[in-house]
Tab-separated table of C-alpha atoms and ligand atoms in Angstrom:
chain	number	residue	atom	x	y	z
A	7	MET	CA	-50.764	10.906	-8.866
A	8	LYS	CA	-52.764	10.524	-12.046
A	9	SER	CA	-53.591	6.946	-12.692
A	10	ILE	CA	-54.956	5.096	-15.710
A	11	ASN	CA	-55.615	1.387	-15.239
A	12	ASN	CA	-53.501	1.600	-12.096
A	13	LEU	CA	-50.550	2.854	-14.115
A	14	VAL	CA	-48.916	6.162	-13.260
A	15	ARG	CA	-47.060	8.606	-15.452
A	16	ALA	CA	-43.397	9.270	-14.734
A	17	ARG	CA	-40.356	10.707	-16.456
A	18	VAL	CA	-37.073	8.934	-17.121
A	19	VAL	CA	-34.250	10.949	-15.516
A	20	SER	CA	-31.430	8.485	-16.076
A	21	ARG	CA	-30.735	5.043	-17.408
A	22	ASP	CA	-28.156	2.399	-16.709
A	23	ARG	CA	-28.482	-0.235	-19.409
A	24	HIS	CA	-31.938	-1.668	-18.788
A	25	LEU	CA	-32.512	-0.118	-15.373
A	26	TYR	CA	-34.160	3.260	-15.173
A	27	THR	CA	-34.442	6.041	-12.624
A	28	LEU	CA	-37.899	7.575	-12.823
A	29	GLU	CA	-39.289	10.755	-11.363
A	30	ASP	CA	-42.774	11.535	-10.121
A	31	PRO	CA	-43.703	14.738	-11.999
A	32	GLU	CA	-45.614	16.144	-9.042
A	33	THR	CA	-43.394	15.414	-6.056
A	34	ARG	CA	-40.148	15.136	-8.040
A	35	THR	CA	-39.146	12.178	-5.915
A	36	THR	CA	-37.107	9.640	-7.829
A	37	VAL	CA	-37.086	5.896	-7.782
A	38	THR	CA	-34.253	3.732	-9.096
A	39	GLN	CA	-34.003	0.185	-10.437
A	40	VAL	CA	-37.110	0.254	-12.574
A	41	SER	CA	-37.194	-2.032	-15.620
A	42	VAL	CA	-39.594	-2.734	-18.484
A	43	THR	CA	-42.142	-5.544	-18.436
A	44	GLY	CA	-41.535	-8.779	-20.297
A	45	SER	CA	-44.337	-8.065	-22.749
A	46	PHE	CA	-42.855	-4.616	-23.444
A	47	GLU	CA	-39.589	-6.279	-24.440
A	48	TYR	CA	-41.509	-8.690	-26.623
A	49	THR	CA	-43.395	-6.029	-28.558
A	50	VAL	CA	-40.618	-3.527	-29.303
A	51	SER	CA	-39.301	-3.366	-32.848
A	52	GLY	CA	-35.737	-2.417	-31.862
A	53	PRO	CA	-33.431	-0.738	-29.347
A	54	HIS	CA	-34.835	2.681	-30.275
A	55	ASP	CA	-38.188	1.732	-28.727
A	56	PHE	CA	-36.746	1.297	-25.240
A	57	PRO	CA	-37.156	4.221	-22.826
A	58	VAL	CA	-34.469	6.899	-22.874
A	59	VAL	CA	-33.806	9.934	-20.691
A	60	GLY	CA	-36.554	12.509	-21.184
A	61	ASP	CA	-39.206	9.905	-22.021
A	62	TRP	CA	-42.600	9.913	-20.345
A	63	VAL	CA	-43.579	6.393	-19.388
A	64	MET	CA	-46.489	4.558	-17.763
A	65	VAL	CA	-45.309	2.518	-14.803
A	66	ASP	CA	-47.184	0.156	-12.466
A	67	SER	CA	-45.485	1.377	-9.321
A	68	LEU	CA	-43.137	4.216	-8.468
A	69	SER	CA	-41.003	2.056	-6.221
A	70	PRO	CA	-37.932	-0.112	-6.790
A	71	GLY	CA	-38.978	-3.134	-8.813
A	72	GLY	CA	-41.663	-1.126	-10.598
A	73	ARG	CA	-42.213	-1.994	-14.233
A	74	ILE	CA	-42.566	0.248	-17.245
A	75	HIS	CA	-45.490	-0.843	-19.431
A	76	GLN	CA	-45.469	1.822	-22.075
A	77	VAL	CA	-43.452	4.704	-23.495
A	78	LEU	CA	-45.737	7.637	-24.273
A	79	PRO	CA	-45.451	9.081	-27.790
A	80	ARG	CA	-42.275	11.145	-28.147
A	81	LYS	CA	-42.569	14.762	-29.227
A	82	THR	CA	-38.960	14.865	-30.397
A	83	VAL	CA	-36.246	12.233	-30.749
A	84	LEU	CA	-32.558	13.077	-30.625
A	85	SER	CA	-30.672	10.359	-32.480
A	86	ARG	CA	-27.333	9.651	-33.937
A	87	LYS	CA	-25.862	6.797	-35.888
A	88	ALA	CA	-24.462	4.386	-33.348
A	89	ALA	CA	-20.660	4.254	-33.345
A	90	GLY	CA	-19.205	1.479	-35.465
A	91	GLU	CA	-19.857	-0.078	-38.834
A	92	GLU	CA	-23.542	-0.810	-38.648
A	93	THR	CA	-26.229	1.660	-39.612
A	94	VAL	CA	-28.192	1.672	-36.405
A	95	GLN	CA	-30.187	4.530	-34.982
A	96	GLN	CA	-29.192	5.280	-31.430
A	97	VAL	CA	-31.659	7.419	-29.534
A	98	ILE	CA	-29.826	9.763	-27.177
A	99	ALA	CA	-32.794	11.461	-25.513
A	100	ALA	CA	-36.473	12.205	-26.054
A	101	ASN	CA	-38.831	15.165	-25.758
A	102	ILE	CA	-36.099	17.804	-25.969
A	103	THR	CA	-37.685	21.085	-27.091
A	104	VAL	CA	-34.540	23.230	-27.290
A	105	LEU	CA	-31.202	21.735	-28.291
A	106	LEU	CA	-28.075	23.650	-27.285
A	107	LEU	CA	-25.313	23.005	-29.813
A	108	VAL	CA	-22.285	23.690	-27.653
A	109	PHE	CA	-18.801	24.616	-28.876
A	110	GLY	CA	-15.746	25.892	-27.025
A	111	LEU	CA	-13.875	29.026	-28.035
A	112	ASP	CA	-10.704	27.805	-26.381
A	113	GLY	CA	-8.860	27.134	-29.587
A	114	GLY	CA	-8.062	23.701	-30.929
A	115	ARG	CA	-10.820	22.030	-32.871
A	116	ASN	CA	-13.600	22.831	-30.420
A	117	PHE	CA	-15.382	25.132	-32.825
A	118	LEU	CA	-15.527	24.206	-36.486
A	119	VAL	CA	-18.179	25.379	-38.922
A	120	ARG	CA	-18.292	21.917	-40.517
A	121	LEU	CA	-19.135	20.421	-37.140
A	122	LEU	CA	-21.816	23.034	-36.560
A	123	GLU	CA	-23.485	22.115	-39.861
A	124	ARG	CA	-23.601	18.461	-38.834
A	125	ALA	CA	-24.984	19.344	-35.431
A	126	LEU	CA	-27.668	21.468	-37.094
A	127	ALA	CA	-28.738	18.582	-39.338
A	128	VAL	CA	-29.092	16.396	-36.239
A	129	ALA	CA	-31.067	19.137	-34.468
A	130	TRP	CA	-33.505	19.683	-37.356
A	131	ASN	CA	-33.977	15.934	-37.547
A	132	SER	CA	-34.787	15.711	-33.844
A	133	GLY	CA	-37.600	18.245	-33.988
A	134	ALA	CA	-36.014	20.430	-31.298
A	135	ARG	CA	-35.233	24.120	-31.840
A	136	PRO	CA	-31.463	24.588	-32.061
A	137	ILE	CA	-29.549	27.337	-30.249
A	138	VAL	CA	-25.852	27.672	-31.037
A	139	VAL	CA	-23.846	28.258	-27.862
A	140	LEU	CA	-20.231	29.341	-28.246
A	141	ASN	CA	-18.996	28.683	-24.720
A	142	LYS	CA	-15.693	29.711	-23.111
A	143	ILE	CA	-15.941	33.138	-24.664
A	144	ASP	CA	-13.709	34.289	-21.778
A	145	CYS	CA	-10.867	32.437	-23.525
A	146	ALA	CA	-11.216	34.365	-26.791
A	147	ASN	CA	-9.880	37.832	-27.612
A	148	PRO	CA	-12.281	40.398	-29.117
A	149	GLU	CA	-11.269	39.563	-32.670
A	150	GLU	CA	-11.701	35.818	-32.172
A	151	ARG	CA	-15.098	36.421	-30.567
A	152	GLU	CA	-16.267	38.488	-33.479
A	153	ASP	CA	-14.977	36.060	-36.119
A	154	SER	CA	-16.489	33.003	-34.424
A	155	LEU	CA	-19.875	34.635	-33.877
A	156	TRP	CA	-19.922	35.778	-37.492
A	157	ALA	CA	-18.974	32.323	-38.791
A	158	ALA	CA	-21.625	30.642	-36.615
A	159	ARG	CA	-24.374	33.079	-37.617
A	160	ASN	CA	-23.453	32.599	-41.249
A	161	ALA	CA	-23.619	28.806	-40.885
A	162	ALA	CA	-26.849	28.788	-38.862
A	163	PRO	CA	-29.104	31.436	-40.370
A	164	GLY	CA	-32.252	29.976	-38.803
A	165	ALA	CA	-30.955	29.665	-35.254
A	166	ASP	CA	-30.066	31.908	-32.316
A	167	VAL	CA	-26.302	32.186	-31.832
A	168	LEU	CA	-24.827	33.277	-28.504
A	169	GLY	CA	-21.376	33.666	-27.009
A	170	VAL	CA	-21.335	32.698	-23.326
A	171	SER	CA	-19.037	31.705	-20.511
A	172	ALA	CA	-20.068	29.075	-17.992
A	173	LEU	CA	-17.096	30.246	-15.945
A	174	THR	CA	-17.804	33.992	-15.680
A	175	SER	CA	-21.574	33.757	-16.434
A	176	GLU	CA	-21.227	36.197	-19.310
A	177	GLY	CA	-24.174	35.745	-21.684
A	178	ILE	CA	-25.925	33.243	-19.392
A	179	ALA	CA	-28.857	35.575	-18.606
A	180	GLU	CA	-29.372	36.209	-22.307
A	181	LEU	CA	-29.306	32.470	-22.963
A	182	LYS	CA	-31.915	31.916	-20.231
A	183	SER	CA	-34.181	34.503	-21.841
A	184	LEU	CA	-34.500	32.208	-24.883
A	185	PHE	CA	-36.176	29.423	-22.864
A	186	GLN	CA	-39.828	29.033	-22.028
A	187	PRO	CA	-41.547	27.422	-19.060
A	188	GLY	CA	-41.986	23.724	-19.752
A	189	ASP	CA	-38.963	23.509	-22.058
A	190	THR	CA	-36.658	20.519	-21.909
A	191	LEU	CA	-33.161	21.557	-22.942
A	192	GLY	CA	-30.673	19.170	-24.480
A	193	LEU	CA	-26.904	19.549	-24.831
A	194	LEU	CA	-24.988	18.385	-27.879
A	195	GLY	CA	-21.255	18.857	-28.210
A	196	LYS	CA	-17.822	17.298	-27.980
A	197	SER	CA	-16.304	16.268	-24.688
A	198	GLY	CA	-14.767	19.182	-22.797
A	199	VAL	CA	-16.686	22.045	-24.424
A	200	GLY	CA	-18.432	22.740	-21.107
A	201	LYS	CA	-21.858	21.059	-21.288
A	202	SER	CA	-21.880	20.082	-17.607
A	203	ALA	CA	-20.416	23.476	-16.673
A	204	LEU	CA	-23.421	25.033	-18.456
A	205	VAL	CA	-25.835	22.909	-16.403
A	206	ASN	CA	-24.105	24.310	-13.327
A	207	ALA	CA	-24.181	27.886	-14.606
A	208	LEU	CA	-27.852	27.681	-15.585
A	209	GLY	CA	-29.078	25.925	-12.501
A	210	GLN	CA	-26.602	26.411	-9.669
A	211	TYR	CA	-25.835	22.714	-9.753
A	212	GLN	CA	-22.545	21.136	-8.995
A	213	VAL	CA	-22.421	18.504	-11.650
A	214	ARG	CA	-18.947	17.073	-12.023
A	215	THR	CA	-16.972	18.827	-14.749
A	216	GLY	CA	-13.738	17.607	-16.202
A	217	GLU	CA	-10.172	18.518	-16.898
A	218	GLN	CA	-8.869	18.855	-20.391
A	219	ARG	CA	-5.843	17.213	-21.855
A	220	LYS	CA	-3.386	20.064	-22.357
A	221	ALA	CA	-1.925	18.764	-25.613
A	222	ASP	CA	-5.048	18.757	-27.786
A	223	LEU	CA	-7.649	20.600	-25.670
A	224	GLN	CA	-9.919	17.559	-25.929
A	225	GLY	CA	-12.119	16.600	-23.001
A	226	ARG	CA	-11.867	13.344	-21.112
A	227	HIS	CA	-15.457	12.173	-21.241
A	228	THR	CA	-16.272	13.221	-17.721
A	229	THR	CA	-20.019	12.747	-18.082
A	230	THR	CA	-20.640	9.076	-18.803
A	231	SER	CA	-24.421	8.917	-19.115
A	232	SER	CA	-27.335	11.280	-19.703
A	233	ARG	CA	-29.246	12.727	-16.780
A	234	LEU	CA	-32.138	15.134	-16.436
A	235	TYR	CA	-31.891	18.114	-14.045
A	236	HIS	CA	-34.363	20.841	-13.159
A	237	LEU	CA	-33.869	24.563	-13.627
A	238	GLU	CA	-36.231	27.310	-12.457
A	239	HIS	CA	-39.552	28.062	-14.224
A	240	ASP	CA	-40.361	24.414	-14.873
A	241	ILE	CA	-37.463	24.036	-17.293
A	242	SER	CA	-35.445	20.815	-17.361
A	243	ILE	CA	-32.059	20.149	-18.885
A	244	ILE	CA	-30.518	16.871	-19.985
A	245	ASP	CA	-26.747	16.646	-19.610
A	246	SER	CA	-25.213	14.107	-21.966
A	247	PRO	CA	-21.771	12.650	-22.582
A	248	GLY	CA	-19.686	14.306	-25.283
A	249	LEU	CA	-19.898	12.681	-28.666
A	250	ARG	CA	-16.649	11.288	-30.005
A	251	GLU	CA	-17.771	11.505	-33.559
A	252	LEU	CA	-20.931	13.239	-34.571
A	253	GLN	CA	-22.359	10.622	-36.875
A	254	ILE	CA	-25.329	12.302	-38.416
A	255	TRP	CA	-28.784	10.852	-38.239
A	256	SER	CA	-30.890	12.905	-40.588
A	257	ASP	CA	-32.593	12.862	-43.953
A	258	ALA	CA	-32.119	14.965	-47.069
A	259	GLN	CA	-34.699	17.416	-45.834
A	260	ASP	CA	-32.776	18.089	-42.604
A	261	VAL	CA	-29.611	18.747	-44.601
A	262	GLY	CA	-31.679	21.052	-46.811
A	263	SER	CA	-32.794	22.969	-43.716
A	264	VAL	CA	-29.171	23.587	-42.779
A	265	PHE	CA	-28.485	25.064	-46.210
A	266	GLU	CA	-31.754	26.914	-46.607
A	267	GLU	CA	-30.369	29.445	-49.116
A	268	ILE	CA	-29.250	26.626	-51.436
A	269	ARG	CA	-32.601	24.875	-51.124
A	270	GLU	CA	-34.366	28.087	-52.015
A	271	VAL	CA	-32.304	28.682	-55.162
A	272	ALA	CA	-32.641	24.988	-56.124
A	273	GLN	CA	-36.380	25.453	-56.597
A	274	ASP	CA	-35.517	27.119	-59.901
A	275	CYS	CA	-33.415	24.206	-61.235
A	276	ARG	CA	-34.843	22.751	-64.449
A	277	PHE	CA	-34.935	19.192	-63.056
A	278	SER	CA	-36.635	18.585	-59.751
A	279	ASP	CA	-34.059	15.910	-58.855
A	280	CYS	CA	-31.117	18.102	-59.923
A	281	SER	CA	-27.901	17.205	-58.072
A	282	HIS	CA	-26.490	20.685	-58.803
A	283	GLN	CA	-23.282	19.206	-60.159
A	284	GLY	CA	-23.405	20.188	-63.807
A	285	GLU	CA	-26.930	19.477	-65.064
A	286	PRO	CA	-28.241	21.920	-67.655
A	287	GLY	CA	-30.514	24.609	-66.273
A	288	CYS	CA	-29.103	24.289	-62.742
A	289	ALA	CA	-30.000	27.439	-60.789
A	290	VAL	CA	-27.518	26.571	-58.031
A	291	GLN	CA	-24.572	26.480	-60.461
A	292	GLU	CA	-25.768	29.733	-61.934
A	293	ALA	CA	-26.028	31.398	-58.506
A	294	LEU	CA	-22.560	30.115	-57.580
A	295	ASN	CA	-21.071	31.576	-60.746
A	296	GLN	CA	-22.725	34.898	-60.101
A	297	GLY	CA	-21.537	34.952	-56.511
A	298	TYR	CA	-24.993	34.728	-54.910
A	299	LEU	CA	-24.133	31.456	-53.201
A	300	ASP	CA	-21.023	30.668	-51.191
A	301	TRP	CA	-18.743	27.997	-52.701
A	302	GLN	CA	-17.613	26.667	-49.352
A	303	ARG	CA	-21.161	26.182	-48.141
A	304	TYR	CA	-22.009	24.538	-51.447
A	305	GLN	CA	-19.120	22.064	-50.989
A	306	ALA	CA	-20.217	21.357	-47.415
A	307	TYR	CA	-23.775	20.838	-48.628
A	308	LEU	CA	-22.696	18.279	-51.239
A	309	GLU	CA	-20.595	16.444	-48.696
A	310	LEU	CA	-23.346	16.212	-46.102
A	311	MET	CA	-25.851	15.158	-48.789
A	312	LYS	CA	-23.475	12.415	-49.920
A	313	GLU	CA	-23.046	11.144	-46.394
A	314	GLN	CA	-26.756	11.277	-45.782
A	315	ALA	CA	-27.539	9.386	-49.018
A	316	TYR	CA	-25.056	6.684	-48.005
A	317	LEU	CA	-26.748	6.404	-44.618
A	318	GLU	CA	-30.118	6.032	-46.305
A	319	ARG	CA	-28.880	3.316	-48.670
A	320	ARG	CA	-27.392	1.414	-45.751
A	321	GLN	CA	-30.635	1.758	-43.833
A	322	ASN	CA	-32.669	0.416	-46.729
A	323	HIS	CA	-30.263	-2.482	-47.118
A	324	ARG	CA	-30.622	-3.245	-43.433
A	325	ALA	CA	-34.417	-3.055	-43.601
A	326	ILE	CA	-34.430	-5.570	-46.481
A	327	LEU	CA	-32.193	-7.951	-44.537
A	328	GLU	CA	-34.403	-7.682	-41.470
A	329	GLU	CA	-37.506	-8.382	-43.522
A	330	LYS	CA	-35.825	-11.470	-45.060
A	331	GLN	CA	-34.846	-12.678	-41.615
A	332	ARG	CA	-38.392	-12.161	-40.364
A	333	TRP	CA	-39.820	-14.294	-43.181
A	334	LYS	CA	-37.233	-16.987	-42.622
A	335	THR	CA	-38.297	-17.194	-38.987
A	336	ILE	CA	-41.987	-17.235	-39.905
A	337	SER	CA	-41.591	-19.946	-42.529
A	338	LYS	CA	-39.495	-22.032	-40.141
A	339	THR	CA	-42.227	-21.772	-37.535
A	340	MET	CA	-44.826	-22.730	-40.107
A	341	LYS	CA	-42.821	-25.773	-41.217
A	342	HIS	CA	-42.481	-26.726	-37.595
A	343	HIS	CA	-46.239	-26.611	-37.088
A	344	ARG	CA	-47.072	-28.414	-40.321
A	345	LYS	CA	-48.487	-31.820	-39.512
A	346	PRO	CA	-47.193	-34.853	-41.404
A	347	GLY	CA	-49.377	-35.739	-44.352
A	348	TRP	CA	-50.047	-32.109	-45.358
B	411	GTP	N1	-12.464	29.104	-19.234
B	411	GTP	C1	-13.583	28.416	-19.254
B	411	GTP	N2	-13.573	27.120	-18.929
B	411	GTP	C2	-14.717	26.430	-18.975
B	411	GTP	C3	-15.941	27.026	-19.364
B	411	GTP	N3	-16.912	26.074	-19.350
B	411	GTP	C4	-16.296	24.951	-18.957
B	411	GTP	N4	-14.990	25.142	-18.718
B	411	GTP	C5	-14.004	24.135	-18.296
B	411	GTP	O1	-13.878	23.150	-19.318
B	411	GTP	C6	-13.643	21.871	-18.761
B	411	GTP	C7	-14.645	20.860	-19.306
B	411	GTP	O2	-15.941	21.215	-18.894
B	411	GTP	P1	-17.129	20.153	-18.763
B	411	GTP	O3	-18.341	20.903	-18.342
B	411	GTP	O4	-16.718	19.000	-17.943
B	411	GTP	O5	-17.255	19.681	-20.279
B	411	GTP	P2	-18.330	18.652	-20.887
B	411	GTP	O6	-18.732	19.191	-22.205
B	411	GTP	O7	-19.401	18.377	-19.905
B	411	GTP	O8	-17.451	17.348	-21.136
B	411	GTP	P3	-17.923	15.787	-21.133
B	411	GTP	O9	-18.752	15.553	-19.926
B	411	GTP	O10	-16.639	15.055	-21.126
B	411	GTP	O11	-18.677	15.610	-22.414
B	411	GTP	C8	-13.741	22.065	-17.244
B	411	GTP	O12	-12.424	22.143	-16.733
B	411	GTP	C9	-14.486	23.364	-17.072
B	411	GTP	O13	-14.161	24.028	-15.889
B	411	GTP	C10	-15.928	28.416	-19.720
B	411	GTP	O14	-16.929	29.039	-20.083
B	411	GTP	N5	-14.716	29.054	-19.639
B	412	MG	MG1	-20.085	16.695	-19.000
B	413	ZN	ZN1	-29.455	22.300	-59.637
């Protein structure tokens, strides 16, 4: 065990509220019921600073009751907007190098291009390399396969796109060939698309997989919390619960990365802050009219940009409120300490 100031390095494999299961990277033995120290809790700036699955942490003892003192700098951060009204960043997992964006080709609404675009924005924001996985290809006829693969490749020009089946193992070897030793894989997708089944297909695990409701082909949220598993060649994979709603957590640049061809054309707009909605000298409008850009992708781009701008405004508003609150607290404390006669 490597030790610095009597602290050892370990990886978070699962989390249950504020209790963590950690793993010794050398022996791969796990220890449960680990929490953070009091001073850690005191110094964090928000929920996103607490350890999540995939994090590397420094812990004083790899035994139950051990305390986490520090979260080591994250290489990537997979986040989404927490469900509900508030604009809060919820970190799903850390240090994912390859993010599998999983869809199901079993009909229903389990593969939609609009959903893929959102997932891509989240992936670019996280820092992980996205791979689009169209699972359940065994359920699709040749024409459906071809159409879906074409639509996905068109929507994700910068990413690998694969059709696979966790059930028959079709395409699984090809998927594996895209990973490198040391990778940490993440899984992003709706409930029931086969994320846990993919963990099983990739690693001969027997993670519990779920049934689907017949009526709408939606999953039942079988996986309830994230957990890290090991595959061969020093590759790990984090299985996560399906997202009910993929609330994006990204900035304008991430959305731009999803629509790279629009971003490229936009460099020729007369105004650098052109919104591409009717300004004079807009290269995007021009390209649309000439048929160089796709109208549907343009509409999707505007929509995602709008949503992302709203998110940013809400975030700024929240930051201002937090700053106000902080000063209120500070001035209260100062008043409290002020001696009479000052
Ligand atoms: N036909 C077919 N069925 C599959 C495939 N992959 C998964 N399934 C089935 O789809 C259902 C849901 O699979 P899960 O792996 O539990 O889905 P999940 O994405 O982990 O769902 P949550 O944990 O709820 O987010 C199960 O009944 C699987 O057996 C596939 O490639 N082909
Ligand atoms: Mg699952
Ligand atoms: Zn423009």
